[in-house]
Coordinates of C-alpha atoms in Angstrom, one line a residue:
Chain A
M1 CA 28.4 -14.1 6.0
S2 CA 27.0 -11.2 4.0
K3 CA 29.1 -8.7 2.1
R4 CA 29.3 -5.1 3.2
S5 CA 27.1 -4.0 0.3
S6 CA 24.5 -6.7 0.5
V7 CA 21.2 -7.0 2.3
A8 CA 20.1 -9.8 4.5
V9 CA 16.5 -11.0 4.4
I10 CA 15.2 -12.5 7.6
D11 CA 13.8 -16.0 7.2
Y12 CA 12.0 -17.2 10.3
G13 CA 10.4 -20.1 8.5
A14 CA 6.9 -18.7 7.8
G15 CA 6.8 -15.5 5.8
N16 CA 6.8 -15.6 2.0
L17 CA 10.2 -14.1 1.3
R18 CA 10.6 -15.3 -2.2
S19 CA 8.8 -12.2 -3.6
V20 CA 11.2 -10.0 -1.7
Q21 CA 14.2 -11.9 -3.1
T22 CA 13.0 -11.7 -6.7
A23 CA 12.4 -8.0 -6.3
L24 CA 15.9 -7.5 -4.9
K25 CA 17.4 -9.6 -7.7
F26 CA 15.5 -7.5 -10.3
I27 CA 16.9 -4.2 -9.0
G28 CA 20.4 -5.8 -9.0
A29 CA 20.9 -5.9 -5.2
E30 CA 23.0 -8.7 -3.6
F31 CA 21.2 -10.4 -0.8
S32 CA 21.5 -13.3 1.6
I33 CA 19.1 -15.1 3.9
A34 CA 19.5 -14.5 7.7
S35 CA 17.8 -17.3 9.8
N36 CA 19.9 -17.2 12.9
G37 CA 21.4 -14.7 15.4
E38 CA 24.9 -14.9 13.9
E39 CA 23.6 -14.0 10.4
I40 CA 21.5 -11.1 11.8
K41 CA 24.6 -9.9 13.8
S42 CA 26.8 -9.8 10.7
A43 CA 24.3 -8.2 8.4
S44 CA 25.0 -4.7 7.1
R45 CA 21.4 -4.2 6.0
L46 CA 18.4 -6.1 7.1
I47 CA 14.9 -6.6 5.8
F48 CA 12.1 -8.2 7.9
P49 CA 9.4 -9.2 5.4
G50 CA 6.4 -11.4 5.8
V51 CA 2.7 -11.8 6.0
G52 CA 0.6 -13.8 8.4
D53 CA 0.0 -14.0 12.1
A54 CA 2.1 -11.6 14.3
C55 CA 1.6 -13.8 17.4
A56 CA 2.9 -16.9 15.6
A57 CA 5.8 -15.0 14.1
L58 CA 6.8 -13.6 17.5
S59 CA 6.6 -16.9 19.2
I60 CA 8.9 -18.4 16.5
L61 CA 11.3 -15.5 17.0
R62 CA 11.3 -16.1 20.7
E63 CA 11.8 -19.9 20.3
R64 CA 14.8 -19.3 18.1
G65 CA 16.2 -16.6 20.3
L66 CA 16.0 -14.0 17.6
V67 CA 14.2 -11.3 19.5
Q68 CA 17.4 -10.1 21.3
S69 CA 19.3 -10.3 18.0
L70 CA 16.8 -8.0 16.2
I71 CA 16.8 -5.5 19.1
E72 CA 20.7 -5.5 19.1
Y73 CA 20.7 -5.1 15.4
Y74 CA 18.4 -2.1 15.6
R75 CA 20.6 -0.5 18.4
S76 CA 23.7 -0.9 16.2
G77 CA 22.4 1.8 13.9
R78 CA 22.5 -0.2 10.7
P79 CA 19.7 0.1 8.1
F80 CA 16.6 -1.9 9.0
L81 CA 13.5 -2.3 6.8
G82 CA 10.2 -3.9 8.1
I83 CA 7.5 -5.0 5.6
C84 CA 3.9 -5.8 6.6
L85 CA 4.3 -8.1 9.5
G86 CA 7.8 -6.5 9.9
C87 CA 5.9 -3.2 10.4
Q88 CA 3.8 -4.7 13.2
I89 CA 6.3 -6.7 15.3
I90 CA 8.4 -3.6 16.0
F91 CA 5.8 -2.1 18.3
D92 CA 5.2 -2.8 22.0
Y93 CA 2.0 -4.9 21.6
S94 CA -0.3 -6.4 19.0
E95 CA -4.0 -7.2 19.4
E96 CA -3.4 -10.2 17.2
G97 CA -3.1 -13.0 19.7
Q98 CA -2.5 -10.3 22.4
T99 CA 1.2 -10.6 22.0
R100 CA 4.1 -8.5 23.1
G101 CA 6.3 -7.1 20.3
L102 CA 9.9 -6.1 20.0
G103 CA 9.2 -2.6 21.4
L104 CA 11.5 -0.8 19.0
I105 CA 8.9 1.9 18.4
P106 CA 6.4 2.8 21.2
G107 CA 2.9 2.0 20.1
V108 CA 0.4 -0.8 19.5
V109 CA -1.1 -2.7 16.6
R110 CA -4.9 -2.8 16.3
R111 CA -7.4 -4.7 14.2
F112 CA -9.6 -2.9 11.6
P113 CA -13.1 -2.6 13.0
G114 CA -14.6 -4.1 9.9
E115 CA -17.6 -1.7 9.8
E116 CA -20.3 -1.7 7.2
G117 CA -18.9 -1.8 3.7
L118 CA -15.3 -2.1 4.8
K119 CA -13.9 -5.5 4.2
V120 CA -11.2 -7.1 6.4
P121 CA -8.5 -7.9 5.3
H122 CA -7.7 -4.5 3.7
M123 CA -6.6 -6.0 0.5
G124 CA -5.5 -4.3 -2.7
W125 CA -4.0 -1.0 -3.9
N126 CA -4.4 2.1 -1.8
R127 CA -2.9 5.6 -1.8
V128 CA 0.0 6.4 0.4
D129 CA 0.4 10.1 1.5
Y130 CA 3.3 11.7 3.3
P131 CA 2.5 13.9 6.3
E132 CA 5.7 15.8 5.8
A133 CA 8.6 15.9 3.3
A134 CA 9.3 12.5 1.8
H135 CA 11.4 10.2 4.0
P136 CA 14.6 9.1 2.2
L137 CA 13.1 5.7 1.4
L138 CA 10.1 7.5 -0.4
R139 CA 12.1 10.0 -2.4
G140 CA 11.4 9.9 -6.1
I141 CA 7.9 8.4 -5.4
A142 CA 5.1 10.9 -5.7
G143 CA 2.9 11.4 -2.6
G144 CA -0.4 9.8 -3.2
S145 CA 1.1 6.8 -5.1
F146 CA -0.6 3.5 -4.9
F147 CA 0.9 0.5 -3.0
Y148 CA -0.3 -3.0 -2.5
F149 CA -1.7 -3.8 1.0
V150 CA -3.0 -7.0 2.5
H151 CA -3.5 -6.9 6.3
S152 CA -6.1 -7.0 9.0
Y153 CA -4.2 -5.1 11.6
Y154 CA -2.6 -1.7 11.5
P155 CA 0.0 0.1 13.6
V156 CA -0.8 3.0 16.0
P157 CA 2.4 4.7 17.1
Q158 CA 2.4 6.6 20.3
D159 CA 4.5 9.4 19.0
K160 CA 3.1 10.9 15.8
S161 CA 6.5 12.2 14.7
V162 CA 7.5 8.6 13.6
I163 CA 4.7 8.6 10.9
I164 CA 6.2 8.9 7.4
A165 CA 3.2 7.6 5.4
E166 CA -0.5 7.5 5.9
T167 CA -3.4 5.7 4.2
E168 CA -7.2 5.9 4.4
Y169 CA -9.3 2.8 4.9
G170 CA -12.4 3.8 6.9
L171 CA -9.9 5.5 9.2
K172 CA -6.6 7.2 8.6
F173 CA -3.8 4.8 9.7
S174 CA 0.0 4.9 9.7
S175 CA 1.2 2.9 6.6
G176 CA 4.8 3.9 7.2
V177 CA 6.9 4.7 10.3
A178 CA 10.5 5.5 10.8
A179 CA 12.8 5.9 13.8
G180 CA 16.5 6.6 13.0
N181 CA 17.9 3.6 11.1
L182 CA 14.5 1.7 11.1
A183 CA 11.8 2.3 8.6
A184 CA 8.8 0.0 8.2
F185 CA 5.8 -0.1 5.9
Q186 CA 2.5 -1.8 6.2
F187 CA 2.2 -2.3 2.4
H188 CA 4.3 -4.6 0.3
P189 CA 6.9 -2.7 -1.8
E190 CA 7.9 -6.0 -3.5
K191 CA 4.3 -6.3 -4.8
S192 CA 3.8 -2.7 -5.6
G193 CA 5.1 -2.4 -9.1
E194 CA 7.6 0.4 -10.1
S195 CA 6.9 2.5 -6.9
G196 CA 7.8 -0.5 -4.7
L197 CA 10.9 -1.3 -6.6
K198 CA 12.0 2.3 -6.2
L199 CA 11.5 2.1 -2.5
L200 CA 13.6 -1.0 -2.2
A201 CA 16.3 0.6 -4.3
N202 CA 16.2 3.6 -2.0
F203 CA 16.7 1.3 1.0
I204 CA 19.7 -0.4 -0.6
A205 CA 21.3 3.1 -1.0
W206 CA 20.0 4.5 2.4
K207 CA 22.6 5.9 4.8
P208 CA 20.6 6.7 8.0
Chain B
M1 CA -9.3 5.2 -0.8
L2 CA -8.9 1.5 -1.8
A3 CA -8.9 1.1 -5.6
K4 CA -11.2 -1.3 -7.4
R5 CA -8.8 -4.0 -8.8
I6 CA -8.7 -5.3 -12.3
I7 CA -7.4 -8.8 -12.3
V8 CA -6.3 -10.4 -15.6
C9 CA -7.0 -14.1 -15.7
L10 CA -4.9 -16.6 -17.7
D11 CA -6.0 -20.1 -18.2
V12 CA -2.8 -22.2 -18.6
R13 CA -2.8 -25.6 -20.3
E14 CA 0.5 -27.5 -20.9
G15 CA 2.3 -24.2 -20.2
R16 CA 0.4 -22.1 -22.7
T17 CA -2.4 -19.6 -22.2
T18 CA -5.8 -20.6 -23.6
K19 CA -9.2 -19.1 -23.5
G20 CA -12.5 -20.9 -23.5
I21 CA -16.2 -19.9 -23.9
R22 CA -18.6 -21.2 -21.2
F23 CA -15.7 -23.4 -19.9
K24 CA -15.3 -25.1 -23.3
E25 CA -13.8 -24.5 -26.8
N26 CA -10.3 -23.5 -25.7
R27 CA -8.0 -21.7 -28.0
D28 CA -4.3 -20.8 -27.7
V29 CA -3.7 -17.1 -26.9
G30 CA 0.0 -17.0 -26.0
D31 CA 2.9 -17.6 -23.6
P32 CA 1.8 -17.0 -20.0
V33 CA 5.2 -15.5 -18.9
E34 CA 5.4 -13.1 -21.8
M35 CA 1.7 -12.1 -21.3
A36 CA 2.2 -11.6 -17.6
G37 CA 5.1 -9.2 -18.3
R38 CA 2.9 -7.3 -20.8
Y39 CA -0.1 -7.0 -18.5
Y40 CA 2.2 -5.9 -15.6
A41 CA 3.6 -3.2 -17.8
E42 CA 0.2 -2.1 -18.9
G43 CA -1.1 -1.6 -15.3
A44 CA -2.9 -4.8 -14.3
D45 CA -3.5 -4.7 -10.6
E46 CA -3.1 -8.5 -10.2
L47 CA -3.0 -11.6 -12.2
V48 CA -4.5 -15.1 -11.7
F49 CA -3.4 -18.3 -13.4
Y50 CA -5.7 -21.3 -13.6
D51 CA -3.9 -24.5 -14.4
I52 CA -6.1 -26.5 -16.7
T53 CA -3.4 -29.0 -17.7
A54 CA -4.7 -32.5 -17.7
S55 CA -1.4 -34.4 -18.0
A56 CA 0.5 -36.1 -15.2
E57 CA 3.3 -33.6 -15.5
R58 CA 0.9 -30.7 -14.6
R59 CA 2.5 -29.7 -11.3
K60 CA 6.0 -29.5 -12.7
I61 CA 4.9 -27.5 -15.7
M62 CA 2.9 -25.0 -13.6
I63 CA 5.6 -24.5 -11.0
D64 CA 8.0 -23.7 -13.8
V65 CA 5.5 -21.1 -15.1
V66 CA 5.0 -19.6 -11.6
E67 CA 8.7 -19.3 -11.0
R68 CA 9.3 -17.6 -14.3
V69 CA 6.3 -15.2 -13.8
A70 CA 7.6 -14.3 -10.3
E71 CA 10.8 -13.1 -11.8
V72 CA 9.2 -10.6 -14.2
I73 CA 6.2 -9.1 -12.4
F74 CA 6.1 -7.2 -9.1
I75 CA 2.4 -7.2 -8.4
P76 CA 0.4 -10.0 -6.6
F77 CA -0.7 -13.1 -8.5
S78 CA -2.6 -16.2 -7.5
V79 CA -2.6 -19.7 -8.8
G80 CA -5.5 -22.1 -9.0
G81 CA -6.4 -25.4 -10.6
G82 CA -5.5 -28.8 -9.1
I83 CA -4.6 -27.5 -5.6
G84 CA -5.6 -30.5 -3.6
S85 CA -3.5 -30.3 -0.4
T86 CA -1.5 -28.0 1.8
A87 CA 1.6 -29.5 0.2
D88 CA 0.4 -28.2 -3.2
M89 CA -0.3 -24.8 -1.7
R90 CA 3.2 -24.6 -0.2
Q91 CA 4.8 -25.5 -3.5
V92 CA 3.0 -22.8 -5.4
L93 CA 3.6 -20.1 -2.7
L94 CA 7.2 -21.0 -2.5
A95 CA 7.5 -20.7 -6.2
G96 CA 6.5 -17.0 -5.8
A97 CA 2.6 -16.8 -6.0
E98 CA 1.0 -14.5 -3.4
K99 CA -2.2 -16.6 -3.1
V100 CA -3.6 -20.0 -4.0
S101 CA -7.1 -20.6 -5.1
V102 CA -9.1 -23.7 -4.2
N103 CA -12.3 -24.7 -5.9
S104 CA -13.5 -28.3 -6.4
S105 CA -11.0 -29.6 -3.8
A106 CA -12.5 -27.4 -1.2
V107 CA -16.0 -28.6 -1.9
R108 CA -14.8 -32.2 -1.5
N109 CA -12.7 -31.4 1.6
P110 CA -13.6 -28.0 3.2
A111 CA -10.9 -28.6 5.8
I112 CA -8.3 -27.6 3.2
I113 CA -9.4 -24.0 3.6
E114 CA -8.9 -24.1 7.4
E115 CA -5.6 -25.9 7.1
G116 CA -4.3 -23.6 4.5
A117 CA -5.3 -20.5 6.4
S118 CA -3.7 -21.6 9.6
L119 CA -0.5 -22.5 7.8
F120 CA -0.1 -19.6 5.4
G121 CA -2.6 -17.0 6.6
S122 CA -6.1 -16.3 5.4
Q123 CA -4.8 -13.7 2.9
C124 CA -3.3 -16.5 0.9
I125 CA -6.4 -18.6 0.6
V126 CA -8.8 -17.7 -2.2
L127 CA -12.1 -19.7 -2.7
G128 CA -13.0 -20.1 -6.3
L129 CA -16.8 -20.6 -6.5
D130 CA -18.4 -21.7 -9.8
A131 CA -22.1 -21.1 -9.7
A132 CA -25.1 -21.1 -12.0
K133 CA -28.8 -20.1 -11.6
D134 CA -31.0 -22.8 -10.1
E135 CA -34.4 -22.0 -8.6
Q136 CA -34.3 -25.1 -6.4
M137 CA -31.5 -23.5 -4.2
A138 CA -32.3 -21.1 -1.4
S139 CA -30.2 -18.3 -2.8
G140 CA -31.1 -19.1 -6.4
Y141 CA -27.6 -20.3 -7.3
R142 CA -26.0 -23.8 -7.2
V143 CA -22.3 -24.6 -6.8
F144 CA -20.6 -26.6 -9.5
I145 CA -17.3 -28.4 -9.5
N146 CA -14.8 -30.0 -11.9
G147 CA -14.7 -26.9 -14.2
G148 CA -18.4 -26.5 -14.2
R149 CA -19.2 -30.1 -15.3
T150 CA -20.5 -31.5 -12.0
P151 CA -23.4 -30.0 -10.0
T152 CA -23.2 -30.2 -6.2
E153 CA -25.9 -30.0 -3.5
L154 CA -24.3 -26.8 -2.2
D155 CA -26.1 -23.4 -2.3
A156 CA -23.7 -20.7 -3.5
L157 CA -24.4 -18.2 -0.7
E158 CA -24.2 -20.8 2.0
W159 CA -20.9 -22.2 0.7
A160 CA -19.4 -18.7 0.4
L161 CA -20.3 -17.9 4.1
R162 CA -19.0 -21.3 5.2
A163 CA -15.7 -20.8 3.3
E164 CA -15.3 -17.4 4.9
K165 CA -15.8 -18.9 8.4
L166 CA -13.2 -21.6 7.5
G167 CA -10.7 -18.9 6.7
A168 CA -10.9 -18.0 3.0
G169 CA -9.5 -14.5 2.6
E170 CA -11.1 -13.7 -0.7
I171 CA -13.9 -15.2 -2.8
V172 CA -13.9 -15.3 -6.6
V173 CA -17.4 -15.7 -7.8
N174 CA -17.5 -17.2 -11.2
A175 CA -20.9 -17.1 -12.9
M176 CA -20.9 -20.0 -15.3
D177 CA -23.9 -18.6 -17.3
A178 CA -21.8 -15.5 -18.1
D179 CA -18.3 -17.0 -18.6
G180 CA -16.7 -16.1 -21.9
T181 CA -20.0 -14.6 -23.3
K182 CA -18.8 -10.9 -23.1
A183 CA -22.4 -10.2 -22.2
G184 CA -21.6 -8.7 -18.8
Y185 CA -21.0 -10.0 -15.3
E186 CA -23.7 -11.7 -13.3
L187 CA -24.6 -8.7 -11.1
E188 CA -27.2 -10.3 -8.9
L189 CA -25.0 -13.2 -7.7
T190 CA -21.9 -11.1 -7.3
R191 CA -23.8 -8.5 -5.2
L192 CA -25.6 -11.2 -3.1
I193 CA -22.3 -12.7 -2.1
S194 CA -20.3 -9.5 -1.8
K195 CA -22.9 -7.9 0.6
S196 CA -23.1 -11.1 2.7
V197 CA -19.4 -11.8 3.4
G198 CA -16.8 -9.7 5.1
V199 CA -13.9 -10.6 2.8
P200 CA -13.2 -9.1 -0.7
V201 CA -15.2 -10.5 -3.6
V202 CA -13.9 -10.8 -7.1
A203 CA -16.4 -11.0 -9.9
S204 CA -15.6 -13.4 -12.7
G205 CA -17.1 -14.2 -16.1
G206 CA -18.8 -12.1 -18.7
A207 CA -16.7 -9.0 -19.2
G208 CA -17.1 -7.7 -22.7
N209 CA -16.7 -3.9 -22.4
P210 CA -15.8 -1.1 -20.0
E211 CA -19.4 -0.6 -19.0
H212 CA -19.6 -4.1 -17.7
L213 CA -16.8 -3.3 -15.3
Y214 CA -18.5 -0.2 -14.2
E215 CA -21.7 -2.1 -13.5
V216 CA -20.0 -4.8 -11.5
F217 CA -18.2 -2.3 -9.3
T218 CA -21.4 -0.4 -8.6
N219 CA -24.5 -2.5 -8.9
G220 CA -22.5 -5.8 -8.4
A221 CA -20.7 -4.4 -5.3
A222 CA -17.5 -6.3 -6.4
D223 CA -14.2 -5.4 -4.9
A224 CA -12.3 -6.6 -7.9
A225 CA -13.1 -7.9 -11.4
L226 CA -11.5 -10.6 -13.5
I227 CA -11.1 -10.0 -17.1
A228 CA -9.7 -12.3 -19.8
S229 CA -11.0 -12.3 -23.4
I230 CA -11.4 -8.5 -23.7
V231 CA -7.7 -8.0 -23.2
H232 CA -6.3 -11.3 -24.5
L233 CA -8.0 -10.8 -27.9
G234 CA -6.9 -7.1 -28.1
S235 CA -10.3 -5.4 -27.9
Y236 CA -9.2 -3.2 -25.0
S237 CA -6.0 -2.2 -23.2
I238 CA -6.0 -2.3 -19.4
D239 CA -5.3 1.4 -19.3
S240 CA -8.3 2.3 -21.5
L241 CA -10.6 0.3 -19.2
K242 CA -9.2 2.1 -16.2
E243 CA -9.5 5.5 -17.9
Y244 CA -13.1 4.8 -18.5
L245 CA -13.8 3.8 -14.9
Q246 CA -11.9 6.7 -13.5
K247 CA -14.0 9.1 -15.6
R248 CA -17.1 7.5 -14.2
G249 CA -15.9 8.0 -10.6
I250 CA -14.6 4.6 -9.8
P251 CA -11.4 4.6 -7.8
V252 CA -8.7 2.9 -9.8
R253 CA -4.9 2.7 -9.7
R254 CA -3.5 4.5 -12.8

């Protein structure tokens, strides 16, 4: 059971969630771990973190019957933050393992082409620009700030209006998307120094 | 544009940071947790901890260091030294490290790269490659293990390419001839490997001044550079290095 003010961090048995926990602890946020449908259902705020294989993650979620829980949580209107893999599974489809996603935001996830001089994974610190006024989760963080990325796939939303952050890596891709109570980022706020901690604090205070 | 990373390297023995020259003559330079917090505040892009503890208690001591580091810094860090199994990897990652680095153990058992990558993802698995010039090898460089003490029959470039194929997500190229000399990175070896593999390459060994970093990011084609002595011994601050690089047109995070 999570308290009204606390945040639940999804644990599906694969993602490295300790770094998210230590960052939440550092900013003084209460948190719990959600690893089953009941815990997701009772959460007042939810973070889906993780790195790794989208296909493997989705098959674990399906096995544990968590796909429906996550869809229902999203529909309930409560704050939902996706990080890295959590920014990929929310789309309809991922090229990684050619897998179907949760379909919360229309769009697909593609692999970086890995052209001459561009290494894959896209690993390291890159600038994050805002196409419009800063989303509530990005307030207080200057546009063009650096965040830490490590990924080989990137989201391509169907509807451009969901894009809240963009980054250049050979091509311009969506590094942040939002739809109502859901916001998701391809970078790792928990590994992005002060800017990342500010984003997490904004999420804790967010009233979508 | 992706910034070039400056990674501060801390060699940890019995829970203390040490610094050697050409892999020898280690001296105590401080508490790793306190140093990690300081480098984080100063703008390091990433940290790497190499466990060079020899005692039987090594794993316990290092896990304790990793757990305490994870509570004070919010940038990525990796841990290497004595990672011999996927169980070792899991322990270090669960303690809060972002990546694990394998070196001698991967030469002895290359499958550890593949197993680690499939369990934790390629982005977690770093290959540490110690190499020195050797004209007998096809690429001109031979791989060494056991902290540079034992030569192998592996060619440095061939090993880097094989490790990438097995699933290494990043390669740290440690030029033994340059390590701790402050005479500059081994540009030729770094460039050779960086231009041949598709994953990021980190140059290691030899940083003595800001110009060396500039050279390795341009002529050396490195994606990131490891530094140790030049910041541990107080010659330069991380920000002064980045300021220099920025002025010379290198994209850095400041």
